[in-house]
């Protein structure tokens, strides 16, 4: 197993030398007059699995100049929307329950907690954004193409990003709408999508870690729970069980880049502001914060399960072998 550790160390050094010697996300401008721009984007960033911030990438989108609270209330005021509600801002994240009496005794201190999904009028949601309550954090973050499914009233304000379709050679699998409280935090995770993330209002702060840094991150299996009856003074937790009454489990990253030292990992910090979009490559780990009331739309394009996927799975297997060996012989 020392050979595996040596190989992973060599891998880390070579990645640092050739890939992550500069921990700044590059910034480029979209040129609509250049017919080869999608080809350049694919060649220089997509094919290399490198994130990039793009200015003026969706200037023609009506939402950029229209979407503010007054406009959205005019369009959606009485509409019922699905809002993720948590007491702490962490939807789809870890919760320490060591001192909690809200859930049955667990072997571990942490559980993976899903948000409570509350139906409320868009007007009520905006009230919660404009006058935030303690221990009651609201975020429209339902994915699975919630924009196209839940907000047809806004459909004419958002259009396909043609240069992205040409670069990826496909239409998006999903278009998602995001709006919420500045206390809402997306914990570190990865997606199996090529992601074009467009900020319409406010800003988003991303912390990115490349997939080559998997050996320096820690996955564990956590029992899955869900918030219920969240209020300004209390909340309940309910373990999620399958058809056989067995508690569901999910592998999730232990690491929190806001509190944990990740000395061996390469952390990229990038702020994406109104009018900018971020190309977030598939398999990159990302942690997201936002300004209060930030509005964004993102496009998910299915990743190509090509050689990079094979390399990632090989790295994943080697990490599991090394971790199992370390656990066995350090007890």
PDB file of C-alpha atoms in Angstrom:
ATOM      1  CA  UNK A   1       0.000   0.000   0.000  1.00  0.00           C
ATOM      2  CA  UNK A   2       3.013   2.309   0.357  1.00  0.00           C
ATOM      3  CA  UNK A   3       3.256   2.160  -3.435  1.00  0.00           C
ATOM      4  CA  UNK A   4      -0.302   3.469  -3.775  1.00  0.00           C
ATOM      5  CA  UNK A   5       0.485   6.304  -1.382  1.00  0.00           C
ATOM      6  CA  UNK A   6       3.664   7.114  -3.334  1.00  0.00           C
ATOM      7  CA  UNK A   7       1.715   7.081  -6.598  1.00  0.00           C
ATOM      8  CA  UNK A   8      -0.928   9.436  -5.180  1.00  0.00           C
ATOM      9  CA  UNK A   9       1.796  11.776  -3.920  1.00  0.00           C
ATOM     10  CA  UNK A  10       3.420  11.816  -7.355  1.00  0.00           C
ATOM     11  CA  UNK A  11       0.002  12.418  -8.910  1.00  0.00           C
ATOM     12  CA  UNK A  12      -0.552  15.400  -6.579  1.00  0.00           C
ATOM     13  CA  UNK A  13       2.830  16.927  -7.440  1.00  0.00           C
ATOM     14  CA  UNK A  14       2.336  16.535 -11.181  1.00  0.00           C
ATOM     15  CA  UNK A  15      -1.174  17.990 -11.046  1.00  0.00           C
ATOM     16  CA  UNK A  16       0.219  20.984  -9.161  1.00  0.00           C
ATOM     17  CA  UNK A  17       3.036  21.450 -11.680  1.00  0.00           C
ATOM     18  CA  UNK A  18       0.998  21.079 -14.850  1.00  0.00           C
ATOM     19  CA  UNK A  19      -2.636  21.903 -13.973  1.00  0.00           C
ATOM     20  CA  UNK A  20      -2.998  23.899 -10.771  1.00  0.00           C
ATOM     21  CA  UNK A  21       0.067  26.140 -10.660  1.00  0.00           C
ATOM     22  CA  UNK A  22      -2.216  29.206 -10.855  1.00  0.00           C
ATOM     23  CA  UNK A  23      -5.257  29.091  -8.569  1.00  0.00           C
ATOM     24  CA  UNK A  24      -7.158  31.884 -10.306  1.00  0.00           C
ATOM     25  CA  UNK A  25     -10.178  31.163 -12.474  1.00  0.00           C
ATOM     26  CA  UNK A  26      -9.487  32.755 -15.889  1.00  0.00           C
ATOM     27  CA  UNK A  27     -11.834  35.460 -17.169  1.00  0.00           C
ATOM     28  CA  UNK A  28     -12.780  35.818 -20.841  1.00  0.00           C
ATOM     29  CA  UNK A  29     -15.327  37.832 -22.845  1.00  0.00           C
ATOM     30  CA  UNK A  30     -17.836  36.314 -25.186  1.00  0.00           C
ATOM     31  CA  UNK A  31     -17.511  37.608 -28.741  1.00  0.00           C
ATOM     32  CA  UNK A  32     -20.770  37.151 -30.619  1.00  0.00           C
ATOM     33  CA  UNK A  33     -19.107  38.294 -33.862  1.00  0.00           C
ATOM     34  CA  UNK A  34     -16.639  35.404 -33.854  1.00  0.00           C
ATOM     35  CA  UNK A  35     -18.210  32.276 -35.380  1.00  0.00           C
ATOM     36  CA  UNK A  36     -15.349  30.198 -33.985  1.00  0.00           C
ATOM     37  CA  UNK A  37     -15.895  31.325 -30.379  1.00  0.00           C
ATOM     38  CA  UNK A  38     -17.740  28.115 -29.328  1.00  0.00           C
ATOM     39  CA  UNK A  39     -14.873  26.090 -30.819  1.00  0.00           C
ATOM     40  CA  UNK A  40     -12.330  28.128 -28.832  1.00  0.00           C
ATOM     41  CA  UNK A  41     -14.369  27.693 -25.645  1.00  0.00           C
ATOM     42  CA  UNK A  42     -14.565  23.941 -26.153  1.00  0.00           C
ATOM     43  CA  UNK A  43     -10.880  23.598 -27.068  1.00  0.00           C
ATOM     44  CA  UNK A  44      -9.445  25.789 -24.292  1.00  0.00           C
ATOM     45  CA  UNK A  45     -11.799  24.997 -21.397  1.00  0.00           C
ATOM     46  CA  UNK A  46     -14.323  22.174 -21.893  1.00  0.00           C
ATOM     47  CA  UNK A  47     -11.872  19.663 -23.350  1.00  0.00           C
ATOM     48  CA  UNK A  48      -9.365  20.505 -20.604  1.00  0.00           C
ATOM     49  CA  UNK A  49     -11.998  20.440 -17.823  1.00  0.00           C
ATOM     50  CA  UNK A  50     -11.001  23.961 -16.702  1.00  0.00           C
ATOM     51  CA  UNK A  51     -13.448  26.468 -15.133  1.00  0.00           C
ATOM     52  CA  UNK A  52     -13.721  29.940 -16.645  1.00  0.00           C
ATOM     53  CA  UNK A  53     -15.720  33.085 -15.901  1.00  0.00           C
ATOM     54  CA  UNK A  54     -17.381  34.537 -19.005  1.00  0.00           C
ATOM     55  CA  UNK A  55     -18.448  38.162 -19.374  1.00  0.00           C
ATOM     56  CA  UNK A  56     -21.273  39.181 -21.702  1.00  0.00           C
ATOM     57  CA  UNK A  57     -22.129  35.545 -22.315  1.00  0.00           C
ATOM     58  CA  UNK A  58     -25.881  36.158 -22.153  1.00  0.00           C
ATOM     59  CA  UNK A  59     -26.315  39.916 -22.739  1.00  0.00           C
ATOM     60  CA  UNK A  60     -29.323  39.348 -24.995  1.00  0.00           C
ATOM     61  CA  UNK A  61     -31.268  37.568 -22.252  1.00  0.00           C
ATOM     62  CA  UNK A  62     -34.274  39.675 -21.260  1.00  0.00           C
ATOM     63  CA  UNK A  63     -34.054  38.547 -17.644  1.00  0.00           C
ATOM     64  CA  UNK A  64     -30.805  40.472 -17.170  1.00  0.00           C
ATOM     65  CA  UNK A  65     -32.543  43.840 -17.485  1.00  0.00           C
ATOM     66  CA  UNK A  66     -36.017  42.855 -16.287  1.00  0.00           C
ATOM     67  CA  UNK A  67     -35.717  40.678 -13.222  1.00  0.00           C
ATOM     68  CA  UNK A  68     -36.035  42.553  -9.978  1.00  0.00           C
ATOM     69  CA  UNK A  69     -38.412  42.112  -7.059  1.00  0.00           C
ATOM     70  CA  UNK A  70     -41.054  44.451  -8.498  1.00  0.00           C
ATOM     71  CA  UNK A  71     -41.094  42.686 -11.867  1.00  0.00           C
ATOM     72  CA  UNK A  72     -41.151  39.206 -10.352  1.00  0.00           C
ATOM     73  CA  UNK A  73     -43.993  40.158  -8.005  1.00  0.00           C
ATOM     74  CA  UNK A  74     -45.962  41.519 -10.966  1.00  0.00           C
ATOM     75  CA  UNK A  75     -45.542  38.209 -12.784  1.00  0.00           C
ATOM     76  CA  UNK A  76     -45.691  35.746  -9.882  1.00  0.00           C
ATOM     77  CA  UNK A  77     -47.268  37.408  -6.846  1.00  0.00           C
ATOM     78  CA  UNK A  78     -49.972  34.827  -6.045  1.00  0.00           C
ATOM     79  CA  UNK A  79     -48.231  31.886  -7.649  1.00  0.00           C
ATOM     80  CA  UNK A  80     -47.536  28.920  -5.373  1.00  0.00           C
ATOM     81  CA  UNK A  81     -43.838  28.052  -5.345  1.00  0.00           C
ATOM     82  CA  UNK A  82     -41.790  25.329  -3.662  1.00  0.00           C
ATOM     83  CA  UNK A  83     -39.282  26.779  -1.197  1.00  0.00           C
ATOM     84  CA  UNK A  84     -36.486  24.932   0.605  1.00  0.00           C
ATOM     85  CA  UNK A  85     -36.631  25.941   4.285  1.00  0.00           C
ATOM     86  CA  UNK A  86     -33.940  25.221   6.875  1.00  0.00           C
ATOM     87  CA  UNK A  87     -33.105  26.620  10.312  1.00  0.00           C
ATOM     88  CA  UNK A  88     -29.453  27.219   9.437  1.00  0.00           C
ATOM     89  CA  UNK A  89     -29.171  27.747   5.666  1.00  0.00           C
ATOM     90  CA  UNK A  90     -27.677  24.335   4.930  1.00  0.00           C
ATOM     91  CA  UNK A  91     -30.004  22.524   2.530  1.00  0.00           C
ATOM     92  CA  UNK A  92     -28.569  19.153   1.482  1.00  0.00           C
ATOM     93  CA  UNK A  93     -25.792  19.311   4.032  1.00  0.00           C
ATOM     94  CA  UNK A  94     -24.458  17.821   7.239  1.00  0.00           C
ATOM     95  CA  UNK A  95     -25.897  18.507  10.682  1.00  0.00           C
ATOM     96  CA  UNK A  96     -24.278  17.634  13.983  1.00  0.00           C
ATOM     97  CA  UNK A  97     -26.871  15.946  16.206  1.00  0.00           C
ATOM     98  CA  UNK A  98     -24.667  15.012  19.153  1.00  0.00           C
ATOM     99  CA  UNK A  99     -26.640  17.163  21.559  1.00  0.00           C
ATOM    100  CA  UNK A 100     -29.979  16.904  19.773  1.00  0.00           C
ATOM    101  CA  UNK A 101     -32.948  15.045  21.195  1.00  0.00           C
ATOM    102  CA  UNK A 102     -34.876  15.390  17.943  1.00  0.00           C
ATOM    103  CA  UNK A 103     -33.727  12.141  16.415  1.00  0.00           C
ATOM    104  CA  UNK A 104     -33.064   8.633  17.625  1.00  0.00           C
ATOM    105  CA  UNK A 105     -29.553   7.800  18.830  1.00  0.00           C
ATOM    106  CA  UNK A 106     -27.045   7.518  16.008  1.00  0.00           C
ATOM    107  CA  UNK A 107     -23.687   5.828  15.797  1.00  0.00           C
ATOM    108  CA  UNK A 108     -22.172   8.982  14.307  1.00  0.00           C
ATOM    109  CA  UNK A 109     -22.502  12.609  15.314  1.00  0.00           C
ATOM    110  CA  UNK A 110     -23.608  13.857  11.897  1.00  0.00           C
ATOM    111  CA  UNK A 111     -26.503  13.190   9.548  1.00  0.00           C
ATOM    112  CA  UNK A 112     -27.126  14.397   6.021  1.00  0.00           C
ATOM    113  CA  UNK A 113     -30.218  16.617   6.142  1.00  0.00           C
ATOM    114  CA  UNK A 114     -32.593  17.537   3.343  1.00  0.00           C
ATOM    115  CA  UNK A 115     -34.538  20.811   3.515  1.00  0.00           C
ATOM    116  CA  UNK A 116     -38.199  21.012   4.311  1.00  0.00           C
ATOM    117  CA  UNK A 117     -40.031  21.799   1.089  1.00  0.00           C
ATOM    118  CA  UNK A 118     -42.756  24.340   1.828  1.00  0.00           C
ATOM    119  CA  UNK A 119     -45.391  25.565  -0.598  1.00  0.00           C
ATOM    120  CA  UNK A 120     -46.019  29.280  -0.265  1.00  0.00           C
ATOM    121  CA  UNK A 121     -47.033  32.138  -2.516  1.00  0.00           C
ATOM    122  CA  UNK A 122     -44.201  33.920  -4.273  1.00  0.00           C
ATOM    123  CA  UNK A 123     -45.360  37.043  -2.444  1.00  0.00           C
ATOM    124  CA  UNK A 124     -44.799  35.281   0.903  1.00  0.00           C
ATOM    125  CA  UNK A 125     -41.389  34.084  -0.263  1.00  0.00           C
ATOM    126  CA  UNK A 126     -40.377  37.661  -1.121  1.00  0.00           C
ATOM    127  CA  UNK A 127     -41.595  38.802   2.293  1.00  0.00           C
ATOM    128  CA  UNK A 128     -39.240  36.245   3.850  1.00  0.00           C
ATOM    129  CA  UNK A 129     -36.398  37.545   1.675  1.00  0.00           C
ATOM    130  CA  UNK A 130     -37.044  41.223   2.397  1.00  0.00           C
ATOM    131  CA  UNK A 131     -37.602  40.645   6.119  1.00  0.00           C
ATOM    132  CA  UNK A 132     -35.567  37.544   7.011  1.00  0.00           C
ATOM    133  CA  UNK A 133     -36.496  35.737  10.197  1.00  0.00           C
ATOM    134  CA  UNK A 134     -34.024  34.124  12.590  1.00  0.00           C
ATOM    135  CA  UNK A 135     -33.705  30.339  12.202  1.00  0.00           C
ATOM    136  CA  UNK A 136     -35.894  30.395   9.089  1.00  0.00           C
ATOM    137  CA  UNK A 137     -33.906  30.436   5.853  1.00  0.00           C
ATOM    138  CA  UNK A 138     -35.751  30.363   2.516  1.00  0.00           C
ATOM    139  CA  UNK A 139     -34.251  29.356  -0.821  1.00  0.00           C
ATOM    140  CA  UNK A 140     -35.851  28.519  -4.155  1.00  0.00           C
ATOM    141  CA  UNK A 141     -33.457  25.767  -5.193  1.00  0.00           C
ATOM    142  CA  UNK A 142     -35.538  22.861  -6.442  1.00  0.00           C
ATOM    143  CA  UNK A 143     -33.621  21.480  -9.389  1.00  0.00           C
ATOM    144  CA  UNK A 144     -34.657  18.995 -12.102  1.00  0.00           C
ATOM    145  CA  UNK A 145     -35.307  21.935 -14.464  1.00  0.00           C
ATOM    146  CA  UNK A 146     -37.510  23.824 -12.024  1.00  0.00           C
ATOM    147  CA  UNK A 147     -37.337  26.925 -14.221  1.00  0.00           C
ATOM    148  CA  UNK A 148     -39.013  25.321 -17.223  1.00  0.00           C
ATOM    149  CA  UNK A 149     -41.467  23.354 -15.067  1.00  0.00           C
ATOM    150  CA  UNK A 150     -42.377  25.887 -12.353  1.00  0.00           C
ATOM    151  CA  UNK A 151     -41.982  29.312 -13.967  1.00  0.00           C
ATOM    152  CA  UNK A 152     -43.624  29.370 -17.418  1.00  0.00           C
ATOM    153  CA  UNK A 153     -44.563  33.012 -16.730  1.00  0.00           C
ATOM    154  CA  UNK A 154     -40.878  33.931 -17.085  1.00  0.00           C
ATOM    155  CA  UNK A 155     -40.071  31.661 -20.016  1.00  0.00           C
ATOM    156  CA  UNK A 156     -39.824  34.473 -22.584  1.00  0.00           C
ATOM    157  CA  UNK A 157     -37.195  36.244 -20.463  1.00  0.00           C
ATOM    158  CA  UNK A 158     -34.721  33.372 -20.709  1.00  0.00           C
ATOM    159  CA  UNK A 159     -33.347  31.849 -23.875  1.00  0.00           C
ATOM    160  CA  UNK A 160     -31.023  29.049 -24.801  1.00  0.00           C
ATOM    161  CA  UNK A 161     -27.322  29.922 -24.758  1.00  0.00           C
ATOM    162  CA  UNK A 162     -26.495  29.150 -28.367  1.00  0.00           C
ATOM    163  CA  UNK A 163     -22.711  29.241 -28.014  1.00  0.00           C
ATOM    164  CA  UNK A 164     -22.907  26.697 -25.173  1.00  0.00           C
ATOM    165  CA  UNK A 165     -25.148  24.394 -27.225  1.00  0.00           C
ATOM    166  CA  UNK A 166     -22.644  24.531 -30.074  1.00  0.00           C
ATOM    167  CA  UNK A 167     -19.691  23.927 -27.768  1.00  0.00           C
ATOM    168  CA  UNK A 168     -21.294  20.950 -25.991  1.00  0.00           C
ATOM    169  CA  UNK A 169     -23.072  19.677 -29.103  1.00  0.00           C
ATOM    170  CA  UNK A 170     -26.369  19.267 -27.269  1.00  0.00           C
ATOM    171  CA  UNK A 171     -29.256  21.051 -25.597  1.00  0.00           C
ATOM    172  CA  UNK A 172     -29.345  21.370 -21.800  1.00  0.00           C
ATOM    173  CA  UNK A 173     -30.854  18.559 -19.766  1.00  0.00           C
ATOM    174  CA  UNK A 174     -32.163  21.094 -17.265  1.00  0.00           C
ATOM    175  CA  UNK A 175     -32.541  24.829 -16.639  1.00  0.00           C
ATOM    176  CA  UNK A 176     -32.769  25.773 -12.960  1.00  0.00           C
ATOM    177  CA  UNK A 177     -33.918  28.942 -11.178  1.00  0.00           C
ATOM    178  CA  UNK A 178     -32.243  30.035  -7.928  1.00  0.00           C
ATOM    179  CA  UNK A 179     -33.229  32.827  -5.545  1.00  0.00           C
ATOM    180  CA  UNK A 180     -32.739  33.109  -1.830  1.00  0.00           C
ATOM    181  CA  UNK A 181     -31.398  34.253   1.481  1.00  0.00           C
ATOM    182  CA  UNK A 182     -27.725  35.148   1.926  1.00  0.00           C
ATOM    183  CA  UNK A 183     -27.617  32.638   4.795  1.00  0.00           C
ATOM    184  CA  UNK A 184     -28.315  29.770   2.369  1.00  0.00           C
ATOM    185  CA  UNK A 185     -25.147  27.786   1.659  1.00  0.00           C
ATOM    186  CA  UNK A 186     -24.614  24.961  -0.797  1.00  0.00           C
ATOM    187  CA  UNK A 187     -22.224  22.477   0.796  1.00  0.00           C
ATOM    188  CA  UNK A 188     -19.276  21.066  -1.133  1.00  0.00           C
ATOM    189  CA  UNK A 189     -20.310  18.495  -3.738  1.00  0.00           C
ATOM    190  CA  UNK A 190     -19.831  17.570  -7.388  1.00  0.00           C
ATOM    191  CA  UNK A 191     -22.222  17.104 -10.321  1.00  0.00           C
ATOM    192  CA  UNK A 192     -22.179  14.903 -13.401  1.00  0.00           C
ATOM    193  CA  UNK A 193     -23.026  17.871 -15.605  1.00  0.00           C
ATOM    194  CA  UNK A 194     -21.292  20.594 -17.537  1.00  0.00           C
ATOM    195  CA  UNK A 195     -22.680  23.681 -15.828  1.00  0.00           C
ATOM    196  CA  UNK A 196     -23.182  27.203 -17.190  1.00  0.00           C
ATOM    197  CA  UNK A 197     -24.174  29.314 -14.175  1.00  0.00           C
ATOM    198  CA  UNK A 198     -25.598  32.763 -15.004  1.00  0.00           C
ATOM    199  CA  UNK A 199     -26.088  35.419 -12.314  1.00  0.00           C
ATOM    200  CA  UNK A 200     -29.025  37.719 -13.068  1.00  0.00           C
ATOM    201  CA  UNK A 201     -28.902  39.852  -9.907  1.00  0.00           C
ATOM    202  CA  UNK A 202     -26.441  40.102  -7.010  1.00  0.00           C
ATOM    203  CA  UNK A 203     -23.456  37.759  -6.841  1.00  0.00           C
ATOM    204  CA  UNK A 204     -22.430  34.175  -6.089  1.00  0.00           C
ATOM    205  CA  UNK A 205     -19.212  33.161  -4.359  1.00  0.00           C
ATOM    206  CA  UNK A 206     -17.834  29.789  -5.439  1.00  0.00           C
ATOM    207  CA  UNK A 207     -15.068  27.736  -3.887  1.00  0.00           C
ATOM    208  CA  UNK A 208     -13.914  25.159  -6.423  1.00  0.00           C
ATOM    209  CA  UNK A 209     -11.729  22.090  -5.933  1.00  0.00           C
ATOM    210  CA  UNK A 210     -10.632  20.065  -8.978  1.00  0.00           C
ATOM    211  CA  UNK A 211     -11.513  16.370  -9.255  1.00  0.00           C
ATOM    212  CA  UNK A 212      -7.794  15.562  -9.251  1.00  0.00           C
ATOM    213  CA  UNK A 213      -7.827  16.529  -5.546  1.00  0.00           C
ATOM    214  CA  UNK A 214     -10.092  13.647  -4.579  1.00  0.00           C
ATOM    215  CA  UNK A 215      -7.265  12.026  -2.509  1.00  0.00           C
ATOM    216  CA  UNK A 216      -7.290  15.095  -0.213  1.00  0.00           C
ATOM    217  CA  UNK A 217     -11.029  15.029   0.470  1.00  0.00           C
ATOM    218  CA  UNK A 218     -12.980  12.687   2.716  1.00  0.00           C
ATOM    219  CA  UNK A 219     -16.224  10.929   1.875  1.00  0.00           C
ATOM    220  CA  UNK A 220     -18.293   9.104   4.485  1.00  0.00           C
ATOM    221  CA  UNK A 221     -21.699   7.456   4.478  1.00  0.00           C
ATOM    222  CA  UNK A 222     -24.298   9.401   6.447  1.00  0.00           C
ATOM    223  CA  UNK A 223     -27.829   8.571   7.455  1.00  0.00           C
ATOM    224  CA  UNK A 224     -30.361  10.785   5.703  1.00  0.00           C
ATOM    225  CA  UNK A 225     -32.838  12.942   7.613  1.00  0.00           C
ATOM    226  CA  UNK A 226     -35.180  15.759   6.625  1.00  0.00           C
ATOM    227  CA  UNK A 227     -36.246  18.958   8.344  1.00  0.00           C
ATOM    228  CA  UNK A 228     -39.910  19.224   9.292  1.00  0.00           C
ATOM    229  CA  UNK A 229     -42.007  21.978  10.860  1.00  0.00           C
ATOM    230  CA  UNK A 230     -39.227  24.550  10.685  1.00  0.00           C
ATOM    231  CA  UNK A 231     -40.115  27.742  12.559  1.00  0.00           C
ATOM    232  CA  UNK A 232     -38.243  30.644  14.095  1.00  0.00           C
ATOM    233  CA  UNK A 233     -38.103  28.802  17.406  1.00  0.00           C
ATOM    234  CA  UNK A 234     -37.873  25.096  16.621  1.00  0.00           C
ATOM    235  CA  UNK A 235     -37.726  22.310  14.054  1.00  0.00           C
ATOM    236  CA  UNK A 236     -38.142  18.539  13.815  1.00  0.00           C
ATOM    237  CA  UNK A 237     -35.965  15.942  12.114  1.00  0.00           C
ATOM    238  CA  UNK A 238     -37.257  12.807  10.437  1.00  0.00           C
ATOM    239  CA  UNK A 239     -35.034   9.945   9.308  1.00  0.00           C
ATOM    240  CA  UNK A 240     -35.692   8.939   5.711  1.00  0.00           C
ATOM    241  CA  UNK A 241     -36.386   5.229   5.280  1.00  0.00           C
ATOM    242  CA  UNK A 242     -36.816   2.898   2.338  1.00  0.00           C
ATOM    243  CA  UNK A 243     -39.623   0.441   1.658  1.00  0.00           C
ATOM    244  CA  UNK A 244     -38.046  -2.066   4.049  1.00  0.00           C
ATOM    245  CA  UNK A 245     -37.968   0.526   6.864  1.00  0.00           C
ATOM    246  CA  UNK A 246     -34.188   0.799   6.632  1.00  0.00           C
ATOM    247  CA  UNK A 247     -32.701   4.262   7.096  1.00  0.00           C
ATOM    248  CA  UNK A 248     -31.369   5.674   3.833  1.00  0.00           C
ATOM    249  CA  UNK A 249     -27.683   6.525   3.622  1.00  0.00           C
ATOM    250  CA  UNK A 250     -25.745   8.766   1.254  1.00  0.00           C
ATOM    251  CA  UNK A 251     -22.006   9.270   0.681  1.00  0.00           C
ATOM    252  CA  UNK A 252     -21.127  12.911   1.289  1.00  0.00           C
ATOM    253  CA  UNK A 253     -18.044  15.042   1.718  1.00  0.00           C
ATOM    254  CA  UNK A 254     -16.978  15.643   5.307  1.00  0.00           C
ATOM    255  CA  UNK A 255     -14.892  18.670   4.335  1.00  0.00           C
ATOM    256  CA  UNK A 256     -16.186  22.231   4.768  1.00  0.00           C
ATOM    257  CA  UNK A 257     -13.818  24.750   3.126  1.00  0.00           C
ATOM    258  CA  UNK A 258     -15.101  27.518   5.433  1.00  0.00           C
ATOM    259  CA  UNK A 259     -13.947  25.766   8.600  1.00  0.00           C
ATOM    260  CA  UNK A 260     -11.547  22.968   7.662  1.00  0.00           C
ATOM    261  CA  UNK A 261      -7.910  23.191   6.698  1.00  0.00           C
ATOM    262  CA  UNK A 262      -7.420  21.731   3.253  1.00  0.00           C
ATOM    263  CA  UNK A 263      -3.693  22.301   2.936  1.00  0.00           C
ATOM    264  CA  UNK A 264      -3.143  19.679   0.246  1.00  0.00           C
ATOM    265  CA  UNK A 265      -6.100  20.676  -1.927  1.00  0.00           C
ATOM    266  CA  UNK A 266      -6.122  23.353  -4.624  1.00  0.00           C
ATOM    267  CA  UNK A 267      -8.876  25.851  -3.814  1.00  0.00           C
ATOM    268  CA  UNK A 268     -10.108  28.255  -6.457  1.00  0.00           C
ATOM    269  CA  UNK A 269     -12.172  31.229  -5.230  1.00  0.00           C
ATOM    270  CA  UNK A 270     -14.314  33.106  -7.733  1.00  0.00           C
ATOM    271  CA  UNK A 271     -17.112  35.667  -7.420  1.00  0.00           C
ATOM    272  CA  UNK A 272     -19.654  35.691 -10.247  1.00  0.00           C
ATOM    273  CA  UNK A 273     -21.595  38.940 -10.508  1.00  0.00           C
ATOM    274  CA  UNK A 274     -24.602  40.200 -12.420  1.00  0.00           C
ATOM    275  CA  UNK A 275     -24.085  39.769 -16.147  1.00  0.00           C
ATOM    276  CA  UNK A 276     -21.376  37.128 -15.731  1.00  0.00           C
ATOM    277  CA  UNK A 277     -21.551  33.369 -16.048  1.00  0.00           C
ATOM    278  CA  UNK A 278     -19.311  30.604 -14.790  1.00  0.00           C
ATOM    279  CA  UNK A 279     -18.428  27.492 -16.709  1.00  0.00           C
ATOM    280  CA  UNK A 280     -18.227  24.903 -13.927  1.00  0.00           C
ATOM    281  CA  UNK A 281     -16.826  21.699 -15.423  1.00  0.00           C
ATOM    282  CA  UNK A 282     -18.253  18.295 -14.626  1.00  0.00           C
ATOM    283  CA  UNK A 283     -16.837  16.505 -11.560  1.00  0.00           C
ATOM    284  CA  UNK A 284     -15.412  19.678 -10.004  1.00  0.00           C
ATOM    285  CA  UNK A 285     -16.267  20.007  -6.321  1.00  0.00           C
ATOM    286  CA  UNK A 286     -17.990  23.289  -5.504  1.00  0.00           C
ATOM    287  CA  UNK A 287     -19.249  25.195  -2.474  1.00  0.00           C
ATOM    288  CA  UNK A 288     -21.555  28.181  -3.038  1.00  0.00           C
ATOM    289  CA  UNK A 289     -22.626  31.279  -1.100  1.00  0.00           C
ATOM    290  CA  UNK A 290     -24.589  34.264  -2.356  1.00  0.00           C
ATOM    291  CA  UNK A 291     -25.640  37.848  -1.756  1.00  0.00           C
ATOM    292  CA  UNK A 292     -29.061  38.389  -0.222  1.00  0.00           C
ATOM    293  CA  UNK A 293     -31.846  37.972  -2.768  1.00  0.00           C
ATOM    294  CA  UNK A 294     -29.429  36.844  -5.479  1.00  0.00           C
ATOM    295  CA  UNK A 295     -31.166  35.555  -8.618  1.00  0.00           C
ATOM    296  CA  UNK A 296     -29.499  33.091 -10.974  1.00  0.00           C
ATOM    297  CA  UNK A 297     -30.279  30.622 -13.730  1.00  0.00           C
ATOM    298  CA  UNK A 298     -28.058  27.692 -14.582  1.00  0.00           C
ATOM    299  CA  UNK A 299     -27.938  25.249 -17.485  1.00  0.00           C
ATOM    300  CA  UNK A 300     -26.948  21.608 -17.029  1.00  0.00           C
ATOM    301  CA  UNK A 301     -25.516  19.757 -20.025  1.00  0.00           C
ATOM    302  CA  UNK A 302     -24.933  16.037 -19.626  1.00  0.00           C
ATOM    303  CA  UNK A 303     -21.220  15.291 -19.331  1.00  0.00           C
ATOM    304  CA  UNK A 304     -19.412  12.997 -21.738  1.00  0.00           C
ATOM    305  CA  UNK A 305     -18.550   9.770 -19.905  1.00  0.00           C
ATOM    306  CA  UNK A 306     -15.242   9.535 -21.686  1.00  0.00           C
ATOM    307  CA  UNK A 307     -11.671   8.914 -20.560  1.00  0.00           C
ATOM    308  CA  UNK A 308     -11.819  11.559 -17.804  1.00  0.00           C
ATOM    309  CA  UNK A 309     -14.635   9.577 -16.171  1.00  0.00           C
ATOM    310  CA  UNK A 310     -12.549   6.398 -16.361  1.00  0.00           C
ATOM    311  CA  UNK A 311      -9.555   8.170 -14.830  1.00  0.00           C
ATOM    312  CA  UNK A 312     -11.745   9.619 -12.076  1.00  0.00           C
ATOM    313  CA  UNK A 313     -13.167   6.193 -11.196  1.00  0.00           C
ATOM    314  CA  UNK A 314      -9.642   4.738 -11.111  1.00  0.00           C
ATOM    315  CA  UNK A 315      -8.544   7.525  -8.757  1.00  0.00           C
ATOM    316  CA  UNK A 316     -11.622   6.932  -6.620  1.00  0.00           C
ATOM    317  CA  UNK A 317     -10.802   3.221  -6.324  1.00  0.00           C
ATOM    318  CA  UNK A 318      -7.176   3.901  -5.395  1.00  0.00           C
ATOM    319  CA  UNK A 319      -8.273   6.376  -2.721  1.00  0.00           C
ATOM    320  CA  UNK A 320     -10.656   3.840  -1.209  1.00  0.00           C
ATOM    321  CA  UNK A 321      -7.916   1.205  -1.119  1.00  0.00           C
ATOM    322  CA  UNK A 322      -5.450   3.597   0.502  1.00  0.00           C
ATOM    323  CA  UNK A 323      -8.019   4.787   3.056  1.00  0.00           C
ATOM    324  CA  UNK A 324      -9.058   1.225   3.941  1.00  0.00           C
ATOM    325  CA  UNK A 325      -5.425   0.267   4.497  1.00  0.00           C
ATOM    326  CA  UNK A 326      -4.771   3.352   6.632  1.00  0.00           C
ATOM    327  CA  UNK A 327      -7.868   2.661   8.743  1.00  0.00           C
ATOM    328  CA  UNK A 328      -6.958  -0.999   9.260  1.00  0.00           C
ATOM    329  CA  UNK A 329      -3.390  -0.349  10.409  1.00  0.00           C
ATOM    330  CA  UNK A 330      -3.881   2.788  12.497  1.00  0.00           C
ATOM    331  CA  UNK A 331      -6.467   1.387  14.895  1.00  0.00           C
TER     332      UNK A 331
END
